[in-house]
Coordinates of C-alpha atoms and ligand atoms in Angstrom, one line a residue:
X6 CA -30.4 -3.7 30.1
X7 CA -26.9 -5.0 30.8
X8 CA -24.1 -2.6 31.9
X9 CA -22.8 -1.0 28.8
X10 CA -18.7 -2.8 28.4
X11 CA -17.5 -1.6 24.8
X12 CA -14.2 0.4 25.0
X13 CA -15.0 1.4 21.4
X14 CA -17.6 0.4 18.8
X15 CA -16.3 -0.2 15.1
X16 CA -18.3 0.0 11.6
X17 CA -17.0 -1.7 9.1
X18 CA -15.7 -5.2 9.0
X19 CA -13.7 -5.4 5.4
X20 CA -10.4 -6.0 5.7
X21 CA -9.2 -3.0 7.3
X22 CA -12.0 -2.8 9.9
X23 CA -11.5 -6.4 11.1
X24 CA -7.8 -5.9 11.3
X25 CA -8.2 -2.8 13.3
X26 CA -10.6 -4.7 15.7
X27 CA -8.2 -7.4 16.7
X28 CA -5.5 -5.3 17.1
X29 CA -7.2 -2.8 19.6
X30 CA -8.9 -6.5 21.5
X31 CA -4.9 -7.2 21.7
X32 CA -4.2 -3.9 23.6
X33 CA -7.1 -4.8 26.1
X34 CA -9.9 -2.7 24.7
X35 CA -13.2 -4.1 24.4
X36 CA -14.8 -3.5 20.7
X37 CA -18.5 -3.6 19.8
X38 CA -18.4 -4.7 15.8
X39 CA -20.8 -3.5 13.4
X40 CA -21.3 -3.5 9.7
X41 CA -24.3 -2.2 7.2
X42 CA -24.6 -6.2 5.8
X43 CA -24.9 -7.2 9.7
X44 CA -24.6 -11.1 8.8
X45 CA -21.0 -10.4 8.4
X46 CA -21.3 -9.0 12.4
X47 CA -21.8 -12.8 13.1
X48 CA -18.9 -14.8 10.7
X49 CA -16.4 -12.2 11.9
X50 CA -17.7 -13.0 15.6
X51 CA -17.9 -16.6 14.5
X52 CA -14.3 -16.9 13.2
X53 CA -11.2 -14.0 13.0
X54 CA -12.9 -12.7 16.7
X55 CA -13.6 -16.2 17.9
X56 CA -12.2 -16.9 21.4
X57 CA -11.5 -12.9 21.6
X58 CA -13.4 -10.2 23.9
X59 CA -15.3 -8.4 20.5
X60 CA -18.6 -8.4 21.1
X61 CA -21.4 -7.5 18.5
X62 CA -24.5 -5.6 17.6
X63 CA -26.9 -6.3 15.0
X64 CA -28.2 -2.2 14.6
X65 CA -26.9 1.0 15.5
X66 CA -29.2 1.5 18.5
X67 CA -28.1 -2.3 20.2
X68 CA -24.1 -1.0 19.2
X69 CA -24.5 2.6 21.0
X70 CA -26.3 1.0 23.8
X71 CA -23.4 -1.2 24.7
X72 CA -20.6 1.8 24.5
X73 CA -19.5 2.9 27.5
X74 CA -19.3 6.9 28.0
X75 CA -18.4 9.0 26.3
X76 CA -19.3 6.8 23.0
X77 CA -16.5 6.3 21.0
X78 CA -18.0 5.1 17.4
X79 CA -15.0 4.3 14.6
X80 CA -15.9 3.7 11.1
X81 CA -14.1 2.1 8.8
X82 CA -16.1 2.4 5.3
X83 CA -16.1 3.0 1.9
X84 CA -15.4 7.0 1.5
X85 CA -18.0 9.5 0.5
X86 CA -22.0 8.7 1.0
X87 CA -21.0 5.6 3.3
X88 CA -19.7 7.8 5.9
X89 CA -22.5 10.8 5.7
X90 CA -25.3 7.9 6.1
X91 CA -24.1 6.7 8.8
X92 CA -23.0 9.7 10.4
X93 CA -26.9 10.8 9.7
X94 CA -27.9 7.5 11.3
X95 CA -25.8 7.7 14.7
X96 CA -26.6 11.8 15.7
X97 CA -29.9 10.6 17.3
X98 CA -28.4 7.9 19.0
X99 CA -25.7 9.8 20.5
X100 CA -25.4 12.6 23.3
X101 CA -23.5 15.4 24.0
X102 CA -19.5 14.6 24.2
X103 CA -19.8 11.5 22.1
X104 CA -17.0 11.0 19.5
X105 CA -17.4 9.7 15.9
X106 CA -14.3 8.9 14.1
X107 CA -13.8 8.2 10.3
X108 CA -10.6 6.5 9.9
X109 CA -11.5 5.9 6.0
X110 CA -9.5 7.3 3.0
X111 CA -12.2 10.7 2.9
X112 CA -11.2 13.9 1.4
X113 CA -10.2 16.5 3.5
X114 CA -12.7 19.1 2.9
X115 CA -15.6 16.6 3.8
X116 CA -14.0 16.0 6.9
X117 CA -14.0 19.7 7.6
X118 CA -17.3 20.0 7.1
X119 CA -18.4 17.2 9.0
X120 CA -16.5 18.6 12.0
X121 CA -18.3 21.9 11.4
X122 CA -21.4 20.1 11.4
X123 CA -21.1 17.8 14.4
X124 CA -19.7 20.3 16.5
X125 CA -23.2 22.6 16.2
X126 CA -24.8 19.8 17.5
X127 CA -22.2 18.6 20.6
X128 CA -20.2 15.8 19.0
X129 CA -16.8 15.4 18.3
X130 CA -15.7 14.4 15.1
X131 CA -12.3 13.2 14.2
X132 CA -11.1 12.4 10.7
X133 CA -8.0 9.8 10.7
X134 CA -5.8 8.6 8.0
X135 CA -4.9 5.3 8.4
X136 CA -1.9 3.6 6.8
X137 CA -0.3 0.4 6.6
X138 CA -2.6 -1.4 4.8
X139 CA -4.1 -5.1 6.4
X140 CA -0.7 -5.9 7.9
X141 CA -0.5 -2.2 9.2
X142 CA -4.2 -2.4 10.8
X143 CA -3.6 -6.2 12.5
X144 CA -0.2 -5.1 14.3
X145 CA 0.2 -1.2 14.1
X146 CA -0.8 1.0 11.6
X147 CA 0.5 4.7 11.5
X148 CA -2.7 6.8 12.2
X149 CA -3.1 10.4 11.7
X150 CA -5.8 12.2 13.3
X151 CA -7.4 15.5 13.2
X152 CA -10.8 17.5 13.1
X153 CA -12.2 18.4 16.9
X154 CA -9.4 18.7 19.7
X155 CA -11.8 18.1 22.4
X156 CA -12.0 14.4 21.0
X157 CA -8.1 13.8 21.4
X158 CA -7.9 13.5 25.1
X159 CA -10.3 10.6 24.7
X160 CA -9.1 8.5 22.0
X161 CA -5.1 8.8 22.8
X162 CA -4.5 6.1 24.7
X163 CA -6.3 3.8 22.3
X164 CA -4.7 5.3 19.0
X165 CA -1.4 5.4 20.5
X166 CA -1.5 2.2 21.8
X167 CA -2.7 0.3 18.8
X168 CA -0.3 2.3 16.1
X169 CA 3.2 1.1 15.0
X170 CA 6.2 2.1 16.7
X171 CA 9.6 4.0 15.7
X172 CA 12.4 3.6 18.3
X173 CA 9.5 3.0 21.1
X174 CA 7.4 6.5 20.3
X175 CA 4.1 6.0 18.7
X176 CA 3.7 6.4 14.9
X177 CA 0.5 8.8 15.8
X178 CA 0.0 12.1 17.2
X179 CA -2.5 14.6 17.0
X180 CA -2.5 16.6 13.4
X181 CA -4.3 19.3 13.9
X182 CA -8.1 20.7 13.5
X183 CA -10.7 20.0 10.7
X184 CA -9.4 18.3 8.0
X185 CA -5.9 18.3 8.8
X186 CA -5.7 14.7 9.6
X187 CA -7.2 13.6 6.4
X188 CA -5.2 16.5 4.3
X189 CA -1.6 14.8 6.1
X190 CA -3.0 11.3 4.8
X191 CA -3.7 12.5 1.6
X192 CA 0.0 13.9 1.1
X193 CA 1.0 10.5 2.8
X194 CA -0.4 9.0 -0.3
X195 CA 0.8 11.1 -2.9
X196 CA 4.3 10.6 -1.8
X197 CA 3.6 7.3 -1.7
X198 CA 2.6 7.2 -5.7
X199 CA 6.2 9.4 -6.1
X200 CA 8.1 6.9 -4.5
X201 CA 6.4 4.1 -6.3
X202 CA 7.2 6.1 -9.7
X203 CA 10.9 6.8 -8.3
X204 CA 11.5 3.1 -8.1
X205 CA 9.3 2.2 -11.3
X206 CA 12.1 4.8 -12.9
X207 CA 14.8 3.1 -11.6
X208 CA 13.8 -0.6 -12.6
X209 CA 12.7 0.4 -16.1
X210 CA 16.5 1.8 -16.5
X211 CA 18.1 -1.3 -14.9
X212 CA 15.7 -3.2 -17.1
X213 CA 16.3 -1.4 -20.5
X214 CA 19.5 0.6 -20.8
X215 CA 21.5 -2.0 -18.7
X216 CA 19.8 -5.3 -19.2
X217 CA 20.3 -6.6 -15.8
X218 CA 18.3 -9.9 -15.0
X219 CA 15.6 -9.8 -12.4
X220 CA 17.9 -11.6 -10.0
X221 CA 20.4 -9.1 -10.5
X222 CA 18.2 -6.4 -10.2
X223 CA 16.5 -8.1 -6.9
X224 CA 20.2 -7.9 -5.4
X225 CA 20.4 -4.5 -6.0
X226 CA 17.6 -3.2 -4.4
X227 CA 18.7 -5.7 -1.8
X228 CA 22.0 -3.5 -1.4
X229 CA 19.8 -0.4 -1.4
X230 CA 17.9 -1.5 0.9
X231 CA 20.9 -1.6 3.5
X232 CA 21.7 2.4 3.4
X233 CA 19.8 5.8 2.9
X234 CA 17.3 4.1 0.7
X235 CA 15.8 1.3 3.3
X236 CA 12.5 1.4 3.3
X237 CA 9.3 -0.8 2.8
X238 CA 8.7 0.2 -0.7
X239 CA 12.6 -0.9 -1.7
X240 CA 12.0 -4.3 0.3
X241 CA 8.9 -5.1 -1.5
X242 CA 10.1 -4.4 -4.9
X243 CA 13.3 -6.7 -4.1
X244 CA 11.0 -9.3 -3.2
X245 CA 8.5 -8.7 -6.5
X246 CA 11.5 -8.7 -9.3
X247 CA 12.5 -12.1 -8.0
X248 CA 9.5 -13.7 -7.5
X249 CA 8.5 -16.7 -10.3
X250 CA 6.0 -18.0 -11.3
X251 CA 4.9 -22.0 -11.2
X252 CA 6.7 -22.1 -14.8
X253 CA 9.9 -20.2 -13.4
X254 CA 8.7 -17.0 -15.3
X255 CA 9.2 -13.4 -13.5
X256 CA 5.7 -13.0 -12.5
X257 CA 6.4 -9.1 -12.5
X258 CA 6.9 -9.2 -16.5
X259 CA 3.5 -10.7 -16.9
X260 CA 1.5 -8.2 -15.6
X261 CA -0.2 -5.7 -17.9
X262 CA 1.6 -2.5 -17.3
X263 CA -1.2 -0.2 -16.8
X264 CA -1.4 1.3 -13.7
X265 CA -4.5 1.9 -11.5
X266 CA -5.4 4.7 -9.0
X267 CA -8.1 5.4 -6.4
X268 CA -7.6 8.9 -5.8
X269 CA -5.5 10.2 -3.2
X270 CA -2.7 10.9 -5.7
X271 CA -5.0 13.0 -8.0
X272 CA -6.4 15.2 -4.9
X273 CA -2.9 15.6 -3.7
X274 CA -2.2 17.1 -7.0
X275 CA -5.0 19.0 -7.5
X276 CA -4.2 20.4 -3.9
X277 CA -1.0 21.3 -4.9
X278 CA -2.9 23.5 -8.2
X279 CA -5.3 24.8 -5.8
X280 CA -2.7 26.2 -3.4
X281 CA -0.6 27.3 -6.2
X282 CA 2.1 24.9 -4.7
X283 CA 4.6 23.5 -7.0
X284 CA 4.6 19.4 -5.8
X285 CA 5.8 18.7 -9.4
X286 CA 6.9 15.1 -8.3
X287 CA 3.6 13.5 -7.4
X288 CA 1.7 15.4 -10.1
X289 CA 4.1 13.9 -12.6
X290 CA 4.0 10.5 -10.6
X291 CA -0.1 10.4 -11.1
X292 CA 0.3 11.7 -14.9
X293 CA 2.5 8.7 -15.5
X294 CA -0.1 6.7 -14.1
X295 CA -2.6 7.8 -16.9
X296 CA -0.2 7.2 -19.2
X297 CA 0.5 4.0 -18.7
X298 CA -3.2 3.2 -18.8
X299 CA -3.4 4.6 -22.6
X300 CA -2.1 1.0 -22.9
X301 CA -4.0 0.1 -26.4
X302 CA -2.8 3.7 -27.8
X303 CA 0.7 3.1 -26.3
X304 CA 1.0 -0.1 -28.4
X305 CA -0.4 1.6 -31.2
X306 CA 2.2 4.7 -31.1
X307 CA 4.9 2.1 -31.0
X308 CA 4.5 1.0 -34.2
X309 CA 4.6 4.5 -35.5
X310 CA 6.8 6.6 -33.7
X311 CA 10.5 6.3 -33.5
X312 CA 13.1 7.1 -30.5
X313 CA 17.0 6.4 -30.6
X314 CA 18.8 3.4 -32.2
X315 CA 19.5 2.1 -29.3
X316 CA 18.3 2.2 -25.0
X317 CA 21.4 0.3 -24.1
X318 CA 23.5 1.6 -21.7
X319 CA 27.7 1.3 -22.8
X320 CA 29.4 2.7 -20.2
X321 CA 30.2 1.0 -16.8
X322 CA 27.3 -0.9 -15.3
X323 CA 28.3 -0.8 -11.9
X324 CA 29.0 2.9 -12.1
X325 CA 25.6 3.7 -13.6
X326 CA 23.7 1.6 -11.3
X327 CA 25.3 3.8 -8.2
X328 CA 24.4 7.0 -10.2
X329 CA 20.7 5.6 -10.2
X330 CA 20.5 4.9 -6.7
X331 CA 21.8 8.7 -6.4
X332 CA 19.4 10.1 -8.8
X333 CA 16.7 8.0 -6.9
X334 CA 17.9 9.5 -3.2
X335 CA 18.1 13.2 -4.7
X336 CA 14.7 13.0 -6.1
X337 CA 12.9 11.6 -3.2
X338 CA 14.5 14.1 -1.3
X339 CA 12.9 16.6 -3.8
X340 CA 9.3 15.0 -3.4
X341 CA 9.2 14.9 0.5
X342 CA 10.5 18.8 0.3
X343 CA 7.6 19.7 -1.9
X344 CA 5.1 17.2 0.1
X345 CA 6.0 19.4 3.3
X346 CA 5.6 22.7 1.1
X347 CA 2.3 21.8 0.3
X348 CA 1.6 21.1 3.9
X349 CA 3.0 24.2 5.2
X350 CA 0.9 26.5 2.5
X351 CA -2.3 24.6 3.6
X352 CA -1.6 25.2 7.3
X353 CA -1.3 28.5 6.2
X354 CA -4.7 28.6 4.7
X355 CA -6.6 26.8 7.4
X356 CA -4.1 28.3 10.2
X357 CA -3.6 24.5 11.3
X358 CA -0.5 24.4 13.7
X359 CA 1.1 21.5 12.0
X360 CA 4.3 19.6 14.1
X361 CA 6.3 18.7 10.8
X362 CA 8.5 16.7 12.8
X363 CA 5.7 14.8 14.6
X364 CA 4.1 14.3 11.3
X365 CA 7.7 12.7 10.0
X366 CA 7.6 10.3 13.1
X367 CA 4.1 9.3 12.1
X368 CA 5.3 8.1 8.6
X369 CA 8.4 6.8 10.0
X370 CA 6.7 3.0 10.9
X371 CA 3.6 1.4 10.1
X372 CA 2.6 3.2 6.8
X373 CA 3.5 2.3 3.3
X374 CA 6.1 5.2 2.8
X375 CA 8.1 4.0 6.3
X376 CA 11.8 4.4 5.8
X377 CA 15.0 5.6 7.5
X378 CA 14.7 8.5 5.3
X379 CA 11.8 9.9 7.9
X380 CA 14.0 9.6 10.9
X381 CA 16.3 12.3 9.1
X382 CA 13.2 14.4 8.1
X383 CA 12.3 14.4 11.9
X384 CA 15.7 15.1 12.7
X385 CA 15.8 18.5 10.7
X386 CA 12.2 19.6 12.1
X387 CA 13.7 18.8 15.5
X388 CA 16.9 20.7 15.0
X389 CA 14.9 23.4 13.5
X390 CA 10.6 23.3 13.9
X391 CA 10.3 26.6 11.9
X392 CA 12.5 25.2 8.8
X393 CA 11.2 26.7 5.7
X394 CA 12.0 23.8 3.3
X395 CA 13.5 20.6 3.6
X396 CA 16.0 21.4 0.9
X397 CA 17.7 24.3 3.3
X398 CA 18.7 21.6 6.3
X399 CA 22.4 20.9 5.9
X400 CA 22.0 17.4 5.9
X401 CA 19.8 17.2 2.7
X402 CA 21.4 19.8 1.4
X403 CA 24.7 18.2 1.6
X404 CA 22.9 14.8 0.4
X405 CA 21.5 16.2 -2.6
X406 CA 24.9 18.0 -3.2
X407 CA 26.4 14.8 -3.0
X408 CA 24.0 13.2 -5.5
X409 CA 23.3 15.9 -8.0
X410 CA 26.0 14.8 -10.8
X411 CA 24.9 11.1 -10.6
X412 CA 21.4 12.7 -10.9
X413 CA 21.9 14.5 -14.0
X414 CA 24.1 11.6 -15.4
X415 CA 21.0 9.8 -15.4
X416 CA 18.3 12.0 -16.5
X417 CA 20.9 12.7 -19.3
X418 CA 21.3 9.0 -20.1
X419 CA 17.5 8.8 -20.0
X420 CA 16.5 11.5 -22.7
X421 CA 19.7 10.3 -24.8
X422 CA 18.8 6.3 -24.9
X423 CA 14.8 7.1 -24.9
X424 CA 13.6 5.7 -21.5
X425 CA 11.3 7.9 -20.2
X426 CA 12.3 9.1 -16.6
X427 CA 9.5 11.9 -15.8
X428 CA 10.2 12.1 -11.8
X429 CA 13.5 11.9 -12.3
X430 CA 13.4 14.7 -14.3
X431 CA 10.6 17.0 -13.0
X432 CA 12.7 16.6 -9.2
X433 CA 15.9 18.1 -11.3
X434 CA 14.2 20.7 -13.0
X435 CA 12.3 21.6 -9.8
X436 CA 15.8 21.7 -7.8
X437 CA 17.3 24.2 -10.8
X438 CA 14.1 26.1 -10.8
X439 CA 14.4 26.4 -6.9
X440 CA 18.1 27.3 -6.6
X441 CA 17.7 30.0 -9.1
X442 CA 17.9 33.5 -8.0
X443 CA 16.3 34.5 -11.7
X444 CA 14.2 32.5 -13.7
X445 CA 13.0 33.9 -17.1
X446 CA 9.0 34.8 -15.6
X447 CA 10.3 38.3 -16.3
X448 CA 9.6 37.6 -20.0
X449 CA 6.6 35.8 -19.1
X450 CA 5.7 39.1 -17.0
X451 CA 6.3 41.3 -20.7
X452 CA 4.8 38.9 -22.5
X453 CA 1.4 38.9 -20.4
X454 CA 1.8 43.0 -20.4
X455 CA 2.2 43.1 -24.0
X456 CA -0.9 40.9 -25.2
X457 CA -3.3 41.5 -22.3
X458 CA -1.9 44.9 -20.4
X459 CA -1.6 42.5 -17.0
X460 CA 0.9 45.1 -15.6
X461 CA 4.4 44.0 -14.1
X462 CA 6.8 44.7 -11.4
X463 CA 10.1 46.4 -12.0
X464 CA 13.0 44.5 -9.7
X465 CA 13.8 48.1 -8.5
X466 CA 10.4 48.6 -7.3
X467 CA 8.8 45.7 -5.9
X468 CA 5.1 45.9 -5.2
X469 CA 4.8 48.8 -7.7
X470 CA 2.7 47.2 -10.7
X471 CA 3.4 49.2 -14.1
X472 CA 2.0 49.0 -17.9
X473 CA 4.1 49.8 -21.0
X474 CA 2.5 50.5 -24.5
X475 CA 4.9 47.9 -25.9
X476 CA 3.9 48.6 -29.7
X477 CA 2.9 52.1 -29.3
X478 CA -0.4 51.6 -30.8
X479 CA -2.4 50.2 -28.0
X480 CA -3.9 52.1 -25.1
X481 CA -2.2 53.2 -21.8
X482 CA -4.9 51.4 -19.8
X483 CA -3.9 48.2 -17.7
X484 CA -6.1 45.3 -16.6
X485 CA -7.3 44.7 -13.2
X486 CA -5.1 43.2 -10.9
X487 CA -6.2 39.4 -10.1
X488 CA -4.7 36.2 -9.0
X489 CA -5.2 33.5 -11.6
Ligands
NBP509 P1 -13.9 -0.8 1.8 O1 -13.2 0.4 0.9 O2 -13.6 -2.1 0.6 O3 -15.4 -0.7 2.3 C1 -16.3 -1.8 2.7 C2 -17.0 -1.5 4.1 O4 -17.8 -0.4 3.5 C3 -17.7 -2.4 4.6 O5 -18.0 -2.6 5.5 C4 -19.9 -2.2 3.6 O6 -20.4 -2.7 4.2 C5 -19.1 -0.8 3.9 N1 -19.7 0.2 2.7 C6 -20.2 0.3 1.4 BR1 -19.1 -0.5 0.4 N2 -21.1 0.9 0.8 C7 -21.9 1.4 1.9 C8 -22.6 2.1 2.2 N3 -23.0 2.6 1.2 N4 -23.2 2.3 3.2 C9 -22.6 1.6 4.3 N5 -21.7 1.0 4.1 C10 -21.1 0.8 3.1 O7 -13.0 -1.4 2.8 P2 -11.5 -1.5 3.8 O8 -10.5 -1.8 2.2 O9 -11.6 -2.1 4.7 O10 -11.5 0.2 3.7 C11 -12.0 1.2 4.4 C12 -11.8 2.2 4.6 O11 -10.6 2.4 4.9 C13 -12.0 3.0 3.1 O12 -12.3 4.3 3.3 C14 -10.2 3.1 2.5 O13 -10.3 3.8 1.5 C15 -9.5 3.1 3.6 N6 -8.5 2.4 3.7 C16 -7.9 1.4 3.3 C17 -7.0 0.5 3.2 C18 -6.4 -0.6 2.6 O14 -5.6 -0.9 2.1 N7 -7.5 -1.3 2.4 C19 -5.5 1.2 3.8 C20 -5.9 2.5 4.1 C21 -7.2 3.4 4.4 P3 -21.1 -4.1 3.8 O15 -20.2 -5.2 3.8 O16 -22.1 -4.1 4.0 O17 -20.7 -3.9 2.2

C-alpha cells in the first residue's frame, strides 16, 4: 500500500465541506475527500478540486488508509443521526489517539456525549462551531472548537491557518471542554437571530413610520455602516434594500414576510430557560419569527383588529433616524451582554474555563455576526477578564447612557404608532430591570406564600425562609422548598 499522505480527511461534500477542503488545500494541506453518496467524490475531484492536491476515497476504509497518524477526520454533514452513524463506522477503523471532528451545527449535549463515549475508546472528539457560510468556509471561517483538549495540539495549526483573521489574529482558538465549542456556536447563532431582528425592526420603522424609499433606507444603512454599527449584517442589508428585480421593483418587498429557522436560535432560548438566564432579546427574536410565520392568521387578523389611526411619524425624520440608530446600538449591547451571561452560566454549570475575550475575537471576523463592535467586547474582557457583565464595562455603560433617551423615544413611538418593536422593547425592559435595586418580586413572593405557602425571605434576614398565615384561616405549615 502507498505511504499515507493526507493530512486530514473531510467527510461531507456539500457546500460547507467542499469549500473548507479548498481552503485547507490553499494552505498547503493534503485533504482526502469522502461523501456518503460516493459519486460526489468523483464529481468534486473532476470539477471544483481539479488541479489541486485534494485526493478522494470511495470508502471509509480507503479514506482512513490514506491518512497520516494521528489520523484527523472532520465531518461536515447534517447534524444528528448522520454524525452518530459516521462515528460508529469510523471507530473500528481508527486507532487510539486518532481524532474525529464534527464541524456541523450539532447540539452541544450531543457533543458532550460523543466526547465522553469516544474518550473511553482512546479517541479524541472535537465539536467545532463553523460560521461564515459558503464564503467563510472557502476563504476563512470563524472556528469554535471544543471537546477533548488532547486533540487541540494536533489540529491547532490547520484550524488557525484556515480561519478568518482579525487584525492578523486567527478567529479561532480552543473554546473549552465537552460541548463548549458547540455551545458557543449556538449562542453565536442566537445572537445572529437577535441582530437580524433588530435590523428588521429598524427597517420596519423607517419604511412604515417614516415612509422612506428603499434608496433612502439603503443610504441610512450605508451611513450606519461607517460607525459603531459597522458589521456584515448591516452591510448586506444595505445592499438587499436597494436590490431591484428585473422589472425595477425592489425585490425585498416581493418576499413573503414569513421567517424560517433551523433551530439554533430556539436552542439558545431553551438553554436560557434551562439555566435561568434572562436572554430575552434572543428569545423575543425567535418568537418574532414564529409570529411572522403565522402569515395566514395575520392576514385574517389584520382585517379585524384595529391599531392607531396613523402609523406615520410626524416629527423630524432625520432626528428620528438617529434615534433608531441609537436604539439599535443600545439593544445590540443588551443582546450581547445577555449572550455572555448565558455562556458564563453554562461555563459555571459545566466547569468550562471559557475565555470571553477569545470568544469575542473568534466572532470578530469570518462569521455572520462579525463587526467592529466585537472588537470593543474583546477590549472590555482584555481589560478585565473577570468582568461579570458587559454592561458594567465603562465603554458599554457610557454607550448605553448616550443612547438611552433615543432608545426610549423609539420604543414609545413604536407603541404609539402601532409598529411592533419586540427586540428594542424587550432590551429596554431588561435594561430597566437589571439596573433596578428593587423589583416587584417581593409581591410575587407574597402571592406565592399566600396561595401556596411557598415561604419568602425578609430583606432583613436573607437565607431564612418564613411563612405567614395571611388570612388567618390557613395553617402554619409551609410547602417544601424547591427550585422551579
Ligand atoms: P447539509 O447540512 O445539507 O448536509 C449535506 C451532507 O450531509 C452531505 O454530505 C450528505 O451526504 C450528508 N448526509 C445527510 Br444530508 N444525511 C446523511 C446521513 N443520514 N448519513 C450520512 N450523511 C448524510 O450540508 P452543509 O450545508 O454543507 O452543512 C454541513 C454542516 O455544517 C451542517 O451540520 C450544517 O448545519 C453546518 N453549517 C452549515 C452552514 C451553511 O451556511 N450551510 C454554516 C455553518 C454550519 P449525501 O451527499 O450522501 O446526501
